[in-house]
Short mmCIF file of C-alpha atoms and ligand atoms in Angstrom, two decimals:
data_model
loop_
_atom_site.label_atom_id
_atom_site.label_comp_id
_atom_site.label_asym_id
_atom_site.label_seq_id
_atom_site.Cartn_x
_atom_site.Cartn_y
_atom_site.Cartn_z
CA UNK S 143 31.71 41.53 12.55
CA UNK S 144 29.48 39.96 9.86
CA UNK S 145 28.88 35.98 10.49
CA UNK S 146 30.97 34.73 7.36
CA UNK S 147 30.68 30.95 9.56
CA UNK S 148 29.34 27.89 7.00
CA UNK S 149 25.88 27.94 7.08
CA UNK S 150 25.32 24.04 8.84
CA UNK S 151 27.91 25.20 11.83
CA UNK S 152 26.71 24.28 14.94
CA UNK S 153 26.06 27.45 17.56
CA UNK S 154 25.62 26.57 21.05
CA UNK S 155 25.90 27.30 24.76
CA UNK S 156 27.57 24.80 27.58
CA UNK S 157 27.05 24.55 31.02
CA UNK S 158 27.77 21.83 33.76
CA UNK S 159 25.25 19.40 36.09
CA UNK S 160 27.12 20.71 39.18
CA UNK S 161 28.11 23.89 38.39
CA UNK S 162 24.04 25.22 37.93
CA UNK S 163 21.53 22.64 38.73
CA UNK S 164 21.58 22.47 42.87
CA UNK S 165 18.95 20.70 44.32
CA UNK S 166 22.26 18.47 45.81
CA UNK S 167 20.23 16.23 47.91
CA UNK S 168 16.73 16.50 46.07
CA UNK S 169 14.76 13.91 44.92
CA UNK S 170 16.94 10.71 45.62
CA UNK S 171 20.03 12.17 44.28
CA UNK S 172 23.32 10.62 46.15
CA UNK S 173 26.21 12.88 47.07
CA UNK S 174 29.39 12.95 44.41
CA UNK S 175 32.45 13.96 45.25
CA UNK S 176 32.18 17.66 45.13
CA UNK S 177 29.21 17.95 47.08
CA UNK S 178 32.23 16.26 49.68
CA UNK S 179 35.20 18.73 48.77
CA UNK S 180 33.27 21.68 49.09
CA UNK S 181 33.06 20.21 53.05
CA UNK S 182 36.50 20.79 53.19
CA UNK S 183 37.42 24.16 54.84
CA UNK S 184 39.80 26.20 52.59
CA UNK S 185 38.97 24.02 49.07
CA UNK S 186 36.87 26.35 47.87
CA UNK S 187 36.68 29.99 48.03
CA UNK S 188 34.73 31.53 51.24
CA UNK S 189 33.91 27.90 51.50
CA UNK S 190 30.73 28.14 48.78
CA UNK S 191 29.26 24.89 47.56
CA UNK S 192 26.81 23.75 44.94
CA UNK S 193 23.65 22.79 47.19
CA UNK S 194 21.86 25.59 44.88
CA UNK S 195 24.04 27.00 42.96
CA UNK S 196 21.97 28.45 39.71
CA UNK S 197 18.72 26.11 40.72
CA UNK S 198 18.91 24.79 37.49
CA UNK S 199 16.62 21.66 38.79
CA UNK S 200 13.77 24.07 39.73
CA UNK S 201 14.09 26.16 36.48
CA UNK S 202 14.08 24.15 33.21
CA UNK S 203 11.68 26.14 31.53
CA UNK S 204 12.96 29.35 32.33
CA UNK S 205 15.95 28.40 31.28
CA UNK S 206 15.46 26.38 28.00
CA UNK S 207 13.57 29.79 27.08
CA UNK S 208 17.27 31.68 27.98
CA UNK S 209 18.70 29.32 25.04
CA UNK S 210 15.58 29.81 22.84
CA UNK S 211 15.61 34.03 23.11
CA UNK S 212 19.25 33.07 22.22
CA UNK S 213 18.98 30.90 19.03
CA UNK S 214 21.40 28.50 19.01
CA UNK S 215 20.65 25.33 17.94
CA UNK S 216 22.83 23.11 20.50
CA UNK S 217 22.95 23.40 24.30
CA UNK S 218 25.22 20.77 25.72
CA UNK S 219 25.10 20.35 30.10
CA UNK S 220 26.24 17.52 31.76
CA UNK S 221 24.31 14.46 33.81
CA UNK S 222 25.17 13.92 37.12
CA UNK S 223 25.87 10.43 37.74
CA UNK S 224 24.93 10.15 41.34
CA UNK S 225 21.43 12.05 40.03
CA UNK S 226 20.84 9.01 37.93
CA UNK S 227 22.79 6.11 40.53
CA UNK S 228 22.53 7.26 43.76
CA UNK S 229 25.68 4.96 44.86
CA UNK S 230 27.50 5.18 41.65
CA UNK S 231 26.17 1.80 40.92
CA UNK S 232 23.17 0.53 38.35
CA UNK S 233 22.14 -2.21 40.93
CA UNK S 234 20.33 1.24 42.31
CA UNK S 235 18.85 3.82 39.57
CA UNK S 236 16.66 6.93 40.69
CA UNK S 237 13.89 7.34 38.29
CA UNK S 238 12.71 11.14 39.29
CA UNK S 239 16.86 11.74 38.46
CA UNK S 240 15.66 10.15 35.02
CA UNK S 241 12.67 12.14 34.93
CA UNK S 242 14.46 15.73 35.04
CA UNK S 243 17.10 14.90 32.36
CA UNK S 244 14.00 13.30 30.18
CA UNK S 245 12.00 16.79 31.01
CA UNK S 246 14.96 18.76 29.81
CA UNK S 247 15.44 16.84 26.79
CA UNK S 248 12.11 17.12 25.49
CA UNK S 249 11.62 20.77 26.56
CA UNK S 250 14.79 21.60 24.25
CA UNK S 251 13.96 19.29 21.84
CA UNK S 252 10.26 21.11 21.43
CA UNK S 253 12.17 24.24 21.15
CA UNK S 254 14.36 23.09 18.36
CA UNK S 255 17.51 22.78 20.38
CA UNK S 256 19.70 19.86 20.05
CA UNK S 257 20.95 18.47 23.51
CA UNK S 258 24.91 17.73 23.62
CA UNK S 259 25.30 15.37 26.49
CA UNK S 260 28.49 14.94 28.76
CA UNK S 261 28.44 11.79 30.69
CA UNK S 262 30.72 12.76 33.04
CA UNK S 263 31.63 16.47 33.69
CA UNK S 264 34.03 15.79 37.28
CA UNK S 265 31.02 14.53 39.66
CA UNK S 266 32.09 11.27 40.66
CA UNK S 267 29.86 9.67 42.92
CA UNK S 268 30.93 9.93 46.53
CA UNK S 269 30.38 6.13 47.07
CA UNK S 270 32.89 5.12 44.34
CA UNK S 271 35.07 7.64 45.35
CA UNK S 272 35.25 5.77 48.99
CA UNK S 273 34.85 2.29 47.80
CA UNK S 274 36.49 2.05 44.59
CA UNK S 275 39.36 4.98 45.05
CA UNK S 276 38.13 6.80 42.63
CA UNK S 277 39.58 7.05 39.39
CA UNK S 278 42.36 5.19 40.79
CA UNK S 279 40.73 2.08 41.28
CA UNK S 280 40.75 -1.29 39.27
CA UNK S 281 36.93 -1.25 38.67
CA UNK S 282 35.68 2.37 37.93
CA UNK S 283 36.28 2.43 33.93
CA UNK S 284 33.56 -0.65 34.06
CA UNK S 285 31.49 0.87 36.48
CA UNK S 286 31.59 4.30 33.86
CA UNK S 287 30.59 2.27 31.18
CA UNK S 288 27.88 0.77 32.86
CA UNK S 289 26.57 3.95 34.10
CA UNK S 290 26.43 5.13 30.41
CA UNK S 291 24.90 2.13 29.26
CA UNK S 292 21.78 3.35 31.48
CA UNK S 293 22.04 7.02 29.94
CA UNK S 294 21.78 5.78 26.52
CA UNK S 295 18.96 3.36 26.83
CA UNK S 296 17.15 6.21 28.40
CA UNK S 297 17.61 9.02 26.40
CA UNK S 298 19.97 7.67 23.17
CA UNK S 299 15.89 7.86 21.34
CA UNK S 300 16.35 11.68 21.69
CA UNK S 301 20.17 12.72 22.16
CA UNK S 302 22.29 12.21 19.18
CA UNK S 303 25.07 13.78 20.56
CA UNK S 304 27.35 12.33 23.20
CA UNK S 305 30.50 13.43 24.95
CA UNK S 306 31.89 11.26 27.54
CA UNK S 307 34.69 12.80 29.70
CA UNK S 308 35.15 16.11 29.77
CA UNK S 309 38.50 17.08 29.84
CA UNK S 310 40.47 14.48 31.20
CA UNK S 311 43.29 16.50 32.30
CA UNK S 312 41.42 18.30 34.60
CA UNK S 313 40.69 15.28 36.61
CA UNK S 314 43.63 13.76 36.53
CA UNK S 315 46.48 16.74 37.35
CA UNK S 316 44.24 19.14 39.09
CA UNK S 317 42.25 16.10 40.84
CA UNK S 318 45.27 13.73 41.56
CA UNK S 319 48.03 15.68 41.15
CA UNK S 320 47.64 19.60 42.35
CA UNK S 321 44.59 18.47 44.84
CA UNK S 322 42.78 21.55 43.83
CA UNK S 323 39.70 20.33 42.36
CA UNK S 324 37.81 17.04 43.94
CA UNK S 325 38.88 14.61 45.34
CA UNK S 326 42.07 17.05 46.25
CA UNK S 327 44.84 14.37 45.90
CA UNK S 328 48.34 15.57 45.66
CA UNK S 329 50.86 12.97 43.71
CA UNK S 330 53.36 13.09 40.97
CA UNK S 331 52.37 9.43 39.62
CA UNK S 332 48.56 9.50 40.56
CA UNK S 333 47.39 11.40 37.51
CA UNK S 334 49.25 9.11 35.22
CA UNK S 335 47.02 6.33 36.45
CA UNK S 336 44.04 8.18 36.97
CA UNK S 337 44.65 9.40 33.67
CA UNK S 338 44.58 5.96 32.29
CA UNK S 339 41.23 5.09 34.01
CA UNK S 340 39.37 7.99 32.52
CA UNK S 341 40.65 6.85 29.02
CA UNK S 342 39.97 3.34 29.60
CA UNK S 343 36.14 4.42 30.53
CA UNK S 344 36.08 6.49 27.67
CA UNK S 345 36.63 3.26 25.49
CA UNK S 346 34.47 0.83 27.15
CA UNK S 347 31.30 3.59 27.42
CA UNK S 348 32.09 3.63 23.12
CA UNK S 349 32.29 0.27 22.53
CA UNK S 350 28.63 -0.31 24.45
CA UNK S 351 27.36 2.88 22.67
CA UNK S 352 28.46 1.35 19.09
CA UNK S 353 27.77 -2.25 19.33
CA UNK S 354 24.38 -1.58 21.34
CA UNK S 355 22.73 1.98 21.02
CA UNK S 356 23.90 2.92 17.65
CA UNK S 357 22.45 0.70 15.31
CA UNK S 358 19.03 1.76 17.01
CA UNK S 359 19.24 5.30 17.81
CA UNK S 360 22.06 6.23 15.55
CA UNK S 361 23.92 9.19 17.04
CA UNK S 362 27.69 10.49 17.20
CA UNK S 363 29.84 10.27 20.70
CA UNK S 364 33.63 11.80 21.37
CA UNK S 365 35.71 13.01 24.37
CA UNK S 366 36.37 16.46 24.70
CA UNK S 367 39.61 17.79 26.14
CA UNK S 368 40.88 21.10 26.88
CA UNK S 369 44.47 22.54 25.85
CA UNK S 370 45.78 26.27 25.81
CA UNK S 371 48.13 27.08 23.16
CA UNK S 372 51.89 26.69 24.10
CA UNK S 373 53.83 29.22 21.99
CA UNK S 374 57.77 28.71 21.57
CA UNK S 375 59.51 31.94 23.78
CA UNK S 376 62.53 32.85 21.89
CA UNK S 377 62.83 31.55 17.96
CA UNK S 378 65.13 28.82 19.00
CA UNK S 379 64.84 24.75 18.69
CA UNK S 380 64.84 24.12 22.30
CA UNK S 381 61.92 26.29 22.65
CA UNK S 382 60.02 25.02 19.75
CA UNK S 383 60.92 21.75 21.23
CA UNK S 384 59.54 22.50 24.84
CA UNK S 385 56.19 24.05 23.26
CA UNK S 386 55.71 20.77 21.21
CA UNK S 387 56.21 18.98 24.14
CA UNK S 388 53.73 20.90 26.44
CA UNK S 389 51.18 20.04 23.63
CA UNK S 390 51.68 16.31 23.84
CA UNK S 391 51.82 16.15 27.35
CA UNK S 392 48.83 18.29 27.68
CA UNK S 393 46.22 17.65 24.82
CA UNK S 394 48.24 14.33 23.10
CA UNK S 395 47.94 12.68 26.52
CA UNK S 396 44.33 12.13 26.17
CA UNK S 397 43.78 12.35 22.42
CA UNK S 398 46.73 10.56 20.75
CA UNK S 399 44.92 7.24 22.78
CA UNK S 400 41.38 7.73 21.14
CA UNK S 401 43.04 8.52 17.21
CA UNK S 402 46.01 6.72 17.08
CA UNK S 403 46.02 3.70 20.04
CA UNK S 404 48.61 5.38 21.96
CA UNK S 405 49.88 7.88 24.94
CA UNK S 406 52.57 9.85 22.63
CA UNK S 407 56.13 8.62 22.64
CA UNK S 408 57.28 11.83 24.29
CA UNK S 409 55.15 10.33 27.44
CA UNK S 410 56.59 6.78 27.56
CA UNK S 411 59.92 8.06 26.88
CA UNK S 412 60.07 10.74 29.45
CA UNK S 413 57.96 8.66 32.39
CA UNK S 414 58.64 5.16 31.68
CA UNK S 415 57.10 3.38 34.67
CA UNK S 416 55.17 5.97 36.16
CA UNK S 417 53.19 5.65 32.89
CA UNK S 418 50.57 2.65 32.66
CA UNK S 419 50.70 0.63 29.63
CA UNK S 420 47.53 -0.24 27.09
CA UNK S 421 47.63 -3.95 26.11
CA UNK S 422 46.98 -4.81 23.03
CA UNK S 423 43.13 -5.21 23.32
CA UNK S 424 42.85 -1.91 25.29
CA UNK S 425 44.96 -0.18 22.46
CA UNK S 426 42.50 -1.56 19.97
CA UNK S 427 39.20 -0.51 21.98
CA UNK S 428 40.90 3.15 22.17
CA UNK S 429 41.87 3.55 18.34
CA UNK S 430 38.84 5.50 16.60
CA UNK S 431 36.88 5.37 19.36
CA UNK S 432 35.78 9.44 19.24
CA UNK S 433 33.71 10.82 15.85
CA UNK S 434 35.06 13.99 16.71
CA UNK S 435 37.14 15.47 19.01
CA UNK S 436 35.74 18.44 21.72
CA UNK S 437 37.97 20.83 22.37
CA UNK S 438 37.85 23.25 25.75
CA UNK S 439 40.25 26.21 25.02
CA UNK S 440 41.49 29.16 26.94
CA UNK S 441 44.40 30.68 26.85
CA UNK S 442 47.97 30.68 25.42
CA UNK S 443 51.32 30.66 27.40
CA UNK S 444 55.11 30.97 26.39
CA UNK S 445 56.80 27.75 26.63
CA UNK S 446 60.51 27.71 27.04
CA UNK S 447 63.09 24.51 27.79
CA UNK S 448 63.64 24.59 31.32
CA UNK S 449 66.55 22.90 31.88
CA UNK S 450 68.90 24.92 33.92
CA UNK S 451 65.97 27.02 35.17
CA UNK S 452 65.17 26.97 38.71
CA UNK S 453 61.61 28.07 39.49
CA UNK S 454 60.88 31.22 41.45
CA UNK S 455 58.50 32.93 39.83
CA UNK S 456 54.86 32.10 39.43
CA UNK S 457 54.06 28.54 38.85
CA UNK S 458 51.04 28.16 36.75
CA UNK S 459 48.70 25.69 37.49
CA UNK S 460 48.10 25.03 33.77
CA UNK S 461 51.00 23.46 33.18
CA UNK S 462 50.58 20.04 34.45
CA UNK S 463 53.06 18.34 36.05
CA UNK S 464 56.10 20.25 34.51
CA UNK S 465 59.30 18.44 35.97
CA UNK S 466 58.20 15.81 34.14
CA UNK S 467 58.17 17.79 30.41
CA UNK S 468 60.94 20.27 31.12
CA UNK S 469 58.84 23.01 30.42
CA UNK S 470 58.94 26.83 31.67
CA UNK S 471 55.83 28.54 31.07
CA UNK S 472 54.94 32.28 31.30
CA UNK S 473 52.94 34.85 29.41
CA UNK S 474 53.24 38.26 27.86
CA UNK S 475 52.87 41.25 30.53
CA UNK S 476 51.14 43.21 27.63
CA UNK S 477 48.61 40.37 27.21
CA UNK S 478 45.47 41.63 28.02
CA UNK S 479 43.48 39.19 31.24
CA UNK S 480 40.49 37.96 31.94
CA UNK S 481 39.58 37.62 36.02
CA UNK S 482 40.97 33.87 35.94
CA UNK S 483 44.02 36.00 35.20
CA UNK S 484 43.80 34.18 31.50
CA UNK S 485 45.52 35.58 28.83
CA UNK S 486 43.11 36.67 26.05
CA UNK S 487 45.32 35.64 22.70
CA UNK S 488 43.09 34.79 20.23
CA UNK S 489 46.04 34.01 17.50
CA UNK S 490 47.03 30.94 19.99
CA UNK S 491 42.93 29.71 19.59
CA UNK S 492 44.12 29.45 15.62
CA UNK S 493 47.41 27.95 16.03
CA UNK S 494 45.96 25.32 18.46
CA UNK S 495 43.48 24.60 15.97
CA UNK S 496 45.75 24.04 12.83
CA UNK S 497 48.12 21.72 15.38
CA UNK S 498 45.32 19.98 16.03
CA UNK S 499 43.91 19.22 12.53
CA UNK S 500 47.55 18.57 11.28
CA UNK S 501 48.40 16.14 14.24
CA UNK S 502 44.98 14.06 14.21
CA UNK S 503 44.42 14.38 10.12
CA UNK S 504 41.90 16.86 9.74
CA UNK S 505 38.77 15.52 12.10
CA UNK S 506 35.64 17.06 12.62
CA UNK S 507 36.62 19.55 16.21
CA UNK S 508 33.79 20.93 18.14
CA UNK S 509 34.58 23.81 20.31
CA UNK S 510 32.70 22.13 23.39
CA UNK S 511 33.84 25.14 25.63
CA UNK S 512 35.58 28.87 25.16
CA UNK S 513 35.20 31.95 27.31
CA UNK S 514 36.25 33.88 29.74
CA UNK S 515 35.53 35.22 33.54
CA UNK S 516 35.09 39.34 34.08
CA UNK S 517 33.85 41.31 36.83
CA UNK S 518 30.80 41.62 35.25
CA UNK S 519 28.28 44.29 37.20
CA UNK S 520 24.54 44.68 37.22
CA UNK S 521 23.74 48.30 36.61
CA UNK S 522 20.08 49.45 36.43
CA UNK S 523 19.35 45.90 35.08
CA UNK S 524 22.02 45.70 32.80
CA UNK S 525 25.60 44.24 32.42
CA UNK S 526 27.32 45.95 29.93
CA UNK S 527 30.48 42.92 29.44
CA UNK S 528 31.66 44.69 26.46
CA UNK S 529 35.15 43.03 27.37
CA UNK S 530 33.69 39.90 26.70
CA UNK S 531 32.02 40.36 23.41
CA UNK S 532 34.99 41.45 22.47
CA UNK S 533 36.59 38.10 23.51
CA UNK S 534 33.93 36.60 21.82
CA UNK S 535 34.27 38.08 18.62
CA UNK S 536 38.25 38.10 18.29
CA UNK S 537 38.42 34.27 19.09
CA UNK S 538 35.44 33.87 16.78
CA UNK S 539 37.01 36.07 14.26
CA UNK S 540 40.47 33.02 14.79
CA UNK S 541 38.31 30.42 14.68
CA UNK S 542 36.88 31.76 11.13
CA UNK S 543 40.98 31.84 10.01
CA UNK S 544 41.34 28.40 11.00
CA UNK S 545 38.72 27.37 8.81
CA UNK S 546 39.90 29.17 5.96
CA UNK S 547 42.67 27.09 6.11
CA UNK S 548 40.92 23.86 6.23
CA UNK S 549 40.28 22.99 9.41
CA UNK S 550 36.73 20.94 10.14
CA UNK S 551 35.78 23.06 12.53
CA UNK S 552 31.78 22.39 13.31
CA UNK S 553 30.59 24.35 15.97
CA UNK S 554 31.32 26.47 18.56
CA UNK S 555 29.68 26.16 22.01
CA UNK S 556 30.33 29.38 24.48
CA UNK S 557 30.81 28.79 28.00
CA UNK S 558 28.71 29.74 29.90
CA UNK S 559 25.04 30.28 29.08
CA UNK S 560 24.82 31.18 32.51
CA UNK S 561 27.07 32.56 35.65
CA UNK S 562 27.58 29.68 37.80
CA UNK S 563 29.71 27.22 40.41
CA UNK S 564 33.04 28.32 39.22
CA UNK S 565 34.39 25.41 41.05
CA UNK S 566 37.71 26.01 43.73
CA UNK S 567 36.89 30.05 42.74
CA UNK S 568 33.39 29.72 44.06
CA UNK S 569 30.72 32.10 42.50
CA UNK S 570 32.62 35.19 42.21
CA UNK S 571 33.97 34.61 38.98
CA UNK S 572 31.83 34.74 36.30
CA UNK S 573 32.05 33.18 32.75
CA UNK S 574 28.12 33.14 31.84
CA UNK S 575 26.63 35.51 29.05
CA UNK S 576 23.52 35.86 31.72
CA UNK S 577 24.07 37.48 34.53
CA UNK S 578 22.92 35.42 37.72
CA UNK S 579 22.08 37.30 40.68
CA UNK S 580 22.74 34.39 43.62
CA UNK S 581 20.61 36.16 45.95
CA UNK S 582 17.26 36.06 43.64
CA UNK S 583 18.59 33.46 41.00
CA UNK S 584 17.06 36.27 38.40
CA UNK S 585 18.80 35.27 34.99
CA UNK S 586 19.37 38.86 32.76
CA UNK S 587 21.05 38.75 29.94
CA UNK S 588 24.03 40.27 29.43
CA UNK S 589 25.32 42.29 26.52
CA UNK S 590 27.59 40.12 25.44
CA UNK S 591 24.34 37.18 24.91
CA UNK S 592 22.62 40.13 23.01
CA UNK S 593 25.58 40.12 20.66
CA UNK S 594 26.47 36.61 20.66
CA UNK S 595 22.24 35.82 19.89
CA UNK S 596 22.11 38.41 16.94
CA UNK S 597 25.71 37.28 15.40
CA UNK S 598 24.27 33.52 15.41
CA UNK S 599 20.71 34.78 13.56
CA UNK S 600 22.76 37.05 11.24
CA UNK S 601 21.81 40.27 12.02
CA UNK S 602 25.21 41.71 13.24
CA UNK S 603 26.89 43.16 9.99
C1 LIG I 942 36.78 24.16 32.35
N1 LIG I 942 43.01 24.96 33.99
O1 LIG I 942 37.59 24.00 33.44
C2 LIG I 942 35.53 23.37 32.70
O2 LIG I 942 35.14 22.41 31.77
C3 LIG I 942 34.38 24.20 33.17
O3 LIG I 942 33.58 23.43 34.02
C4 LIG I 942 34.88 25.46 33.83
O4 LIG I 942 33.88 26.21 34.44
C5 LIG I 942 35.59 26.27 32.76
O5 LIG I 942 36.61 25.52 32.12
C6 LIG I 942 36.20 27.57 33.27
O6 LIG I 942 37.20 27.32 34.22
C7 LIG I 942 38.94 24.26 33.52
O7 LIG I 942 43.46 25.27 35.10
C8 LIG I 942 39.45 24.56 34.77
O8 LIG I 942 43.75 24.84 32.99
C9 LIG I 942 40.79 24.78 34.94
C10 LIG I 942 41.63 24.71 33.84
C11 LIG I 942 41.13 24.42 32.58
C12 LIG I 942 39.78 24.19 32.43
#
C-alpha cells in the first residue's frame, strides 16, 4: 500500500506515563490512584502493577532512538501528575519529576520529534483521590487546572501540542460506573457527575492555557476522546435510531460540551436529574474550548433498540451505561478479533470519521490512538505481527477514504510504540509495535514497526 496521505500529515506513536515509565516511587514521585488499585487483589490480572512496567524513566534515550529508527515526526505520552505534585497539589512540586519530562522533551526535540502532551492520561493522584473524592469532588476541576498551569509554564517554551483528558469516558463509566479501571467505583449516576468534573477541568486548564501561555508560547490544546463505531443491526428506524443514540451518549457526551456548549439533548432528555447542569458561564468556558478534537478508536459494534430485549447474552463493557440509552449491542461472528476480543472493521473507522466531521462541522481530528492487542511471539529475535500490519494498513487504507471525502483528518498516532501496562489486562496483552520482553525490558521491533516506519518515509509502494 503506497502512502497516498497529504504530505504535512502528522505520523506518530502514543504511549501512556503509567502504562511504561515505572520508577512508581522514584525520585519524589507520590502514589496516584493506580499505583493503589493495582493493591487490590483481583483488579488486575495475576495482580501485575506498574512499579516498572516498561522502565520508561530509566530509558529515555533508548527509547527516543525507538521513535527516531521509526520516523515519525510526533510522539505524544502522558505526564503523571503525582510525578510533577507529589500530593496532587502545587503548594508541593517535585523538581527531578520536572527534570525527566524536561530531559524527554529536549531529547525528542533534538531528534526532530514533536512532543504531544496529555495532561492527564487516568493517574489521579492518590491524595486527591482520598481527600477530594476524586473526580467526584467539588474542587478537583480547579485543582486540574492548576496542575496544568505548572505544566505549561514549564515546558509550554517547547511543547506546542497539548491534550488534556484523555478519553473522558473511560474515567467516568469504567472508573465510576463498571469499577474496572481506578478508582473501581460501581454507580449508575456517578459517571454522570464525574463526567462533568473531567469536562469542567478540561475548560478551566483552556482558559489558563489561552489567556496566559498562549500569547507567549503559542501552541494548540484539545481533548481527545475515544468512540467505536455503532452500526444500525437491521435497516430499520429504530435501529438507526439506537446507533445514533449510542454515538451521542458515547462520543457527544464529552464533545458536544467543548464545540457546541452542551451535553446532547438525547442526554438531558433521557437522564434528567441524574445529569448535572452547565450554567451559563460554565457553558460559555466549554464552547470552542478544543482546536481540534483527538480521537481514540477501536472497534465497531451492531447497535439495535433494546426495548423489549432482556439481556442474556454477553454484555459488553463498551457500551456504557446502556439502560440508560436503550441500546443492544453485539458484533458480527465473522468479524475477524484482535486479543481484546475487538472487532477489526475498518469500514466503521470511516463511518465514525464522516459522523464526526458532519456532527462537529468539519474540525481538524487527530487520531491520538488506534491499534490493536495480538499474541505477538518472539521467535529467534523476531515478531512476525503480520496480523497487525494488516490492521494497520486496512484502517489506514479507511482513514485515506475519509479524507477523500473531506474530512480534516491530520495525523494519525498508533498505539503503542511499545508493549506495555495494559491496565485491568495486565501485561499479557500487547498493543505495542516493539516487542517488550518484561523479564530483560529489551525493546525489538516488531514487523509491524518495520512496516509502519517505511510506509511513513515512503518507501512501501
Ligand atoms: C485506551 N473500552 O483505553 C487507552 O487510552 C490506552 O491507555 C489503552 O492502552 C488503549 O486504549 C487500549 O486499551 C481504552 O473498554 C480502554 O472501550 C478500554 C476501552 C476503550 C479504550
Amino acid at each position: 500500500m503506497k502512502n497516498t496521505f497529504p504530505k504535512n500529515f502528522i505520523w506518530g506513536a502514543a504511549t501512556s506515563a503509567y502504562q511504561i515509565e515505572g520508577a512508581a516511587a522514584e525520585d519524589g514521585k507520590g502514589p496516584s490512584i493506580w499505583d493503589a488499585f493495582c493493591q487490590i487483589p483481583g483488579k488486575v490480572a495475576k495482580n501485575e502493577h506498574g512499579n516498572i512496567a516498561c522502565d520508561h524513566y530509566h530509558r529515555i534515550e533508548e527509547d527516543v532512538a525507538l521513535l527516531k529508527n521509526l520516523g515519525v515526526k510526533a510522539y505524544r505520552f502522558s505526564i503523571a501528575w503525582s510525578r510533577i505534585l507529589p500530593n496532587g497539589r502545587v503548594k508541593k512540586i517535585n523538581h527531578k519529576g520536572i527534570d525527566f519530562y524536561n530531559k524527554l522533551i529536549d531529547a525528542l526535540i533534538a531528534a526532530d520529534i514533536q512532543p504531544w502532551v496529555t495532561l492527564y492520561h487516568w493517574d489521579l493522584p492518590l491524595a486527591l483521590q482520598m481527600e477530594e473524592n476524586g473526580w467526584l469532588g467539588e474542587n478537583i476541576s480547579d485543582l486540574f487546572a492548576d496542575y496544568a498551569d505548572i505544566c505549561f509554564k514549564h515546558f509550554g517554551d517547547r511543547v506546542k501540542n497539548w491534550i488534556t483528558i484523555n478519553e473522558a469516558w473511560v474515567v467516568a463509566i469504567l472508573g465510576y460506573g463498571q469499577g474496572v479501571f481506578a478508582p473501581g467505583k460501581i454507580s449508575n449516576t456517578a459517571p454522570y457527575k464525574a463526567g462533568h468534573h473531567v469536562l469542567l477541568a478540561h475548560a478551566k486548564a483552556v482558559n489558563i492555557f489561552r489567556k496566559k501561555y498562549f500569547p507567549i508560547h503559542g501552541g494548540k490544546i484539545g481533548i481527545t476522546n475515544n468512540c467505536d463505531w455503532r452500526e444500525p443491526l437491521m435497516d430499520k428506524q429504530a435501529d438507526k435510531d439506537a446507533a445514533q443514540r449510542a454515538l451521542e451518549f458515547f462520543f457527544a457526551w464529552f464533545t458536544d460540551p467543548v464545540f457546541k456548549g452542551d451535553y446532547p439533548k438525547v442526554m438531558k432528555d433521557r437522564l434528567g436529574e441524574k445529569l448535572p447542569q452547565f450554567s451559563a458561564e460554565e457553558k460559555a468556558l466549554l464552547k470552542g474550548s478544543s482546536d481540534f478534537i483527538g480521537l481514540n478508536h477501536y472497534t465497531t459494534m451492531y447497535a439495535s433498540d433494546a426495548s423489549g430485549i432482556t439481556q442474556d447474552g454477553p454484555i459488553y463493557g463498551n457500551g456504557g451505561i446502556s439502560e440508560d440509552q436503550n441500546v443492544n449491542l453485539s458484533v458480527d461472528k465473522n468479524w475477524k478479533r484482535t486479543s481484546m476480543n475487538w472487532a477489526v472493521v475498518p469500514w466503521g473507522c470511516k463511518n465514525l470519521l464522516l459522523w464526526i466531521a458532519d456532527r462537529y462541522d468539519n474540525p481538524d481530528i487527530y487520531i491520538t490512538e488506534n491499534g490493536c492487542s495480538y499474541n505477538d511471539q518472539l521467535v529467534d529475535g523476531a515478531c512476525e505481527d503480520n496480523n497487525r500490519v494488516d490492521f494497520i494498513q486496512t484502517y489506514l487504507a479507511a482513514c485515506k477514504e475519509a479524507i477523500d471525502q473531506g474530512v480534516n483528518l491530520k495525523g494519525y498516532f498508533i498505539w503503542s510504540l511499545m508493549d506495555n501496562f495494559e491496565w485491568a489486562s495486565g501485561y499479557e496483552k500487547r498493543f505495542g509495535i516493539h516487542f517488550v520482553d518484561f523479564e530483560t525490558l529489551e525493546r525489538t521491533p516488531k514487523a509491524s514497526a518495520k512496516w509502519y516506519g517505511k510506509f511513513i518515509k515512503n518507501e512501501v509502494t
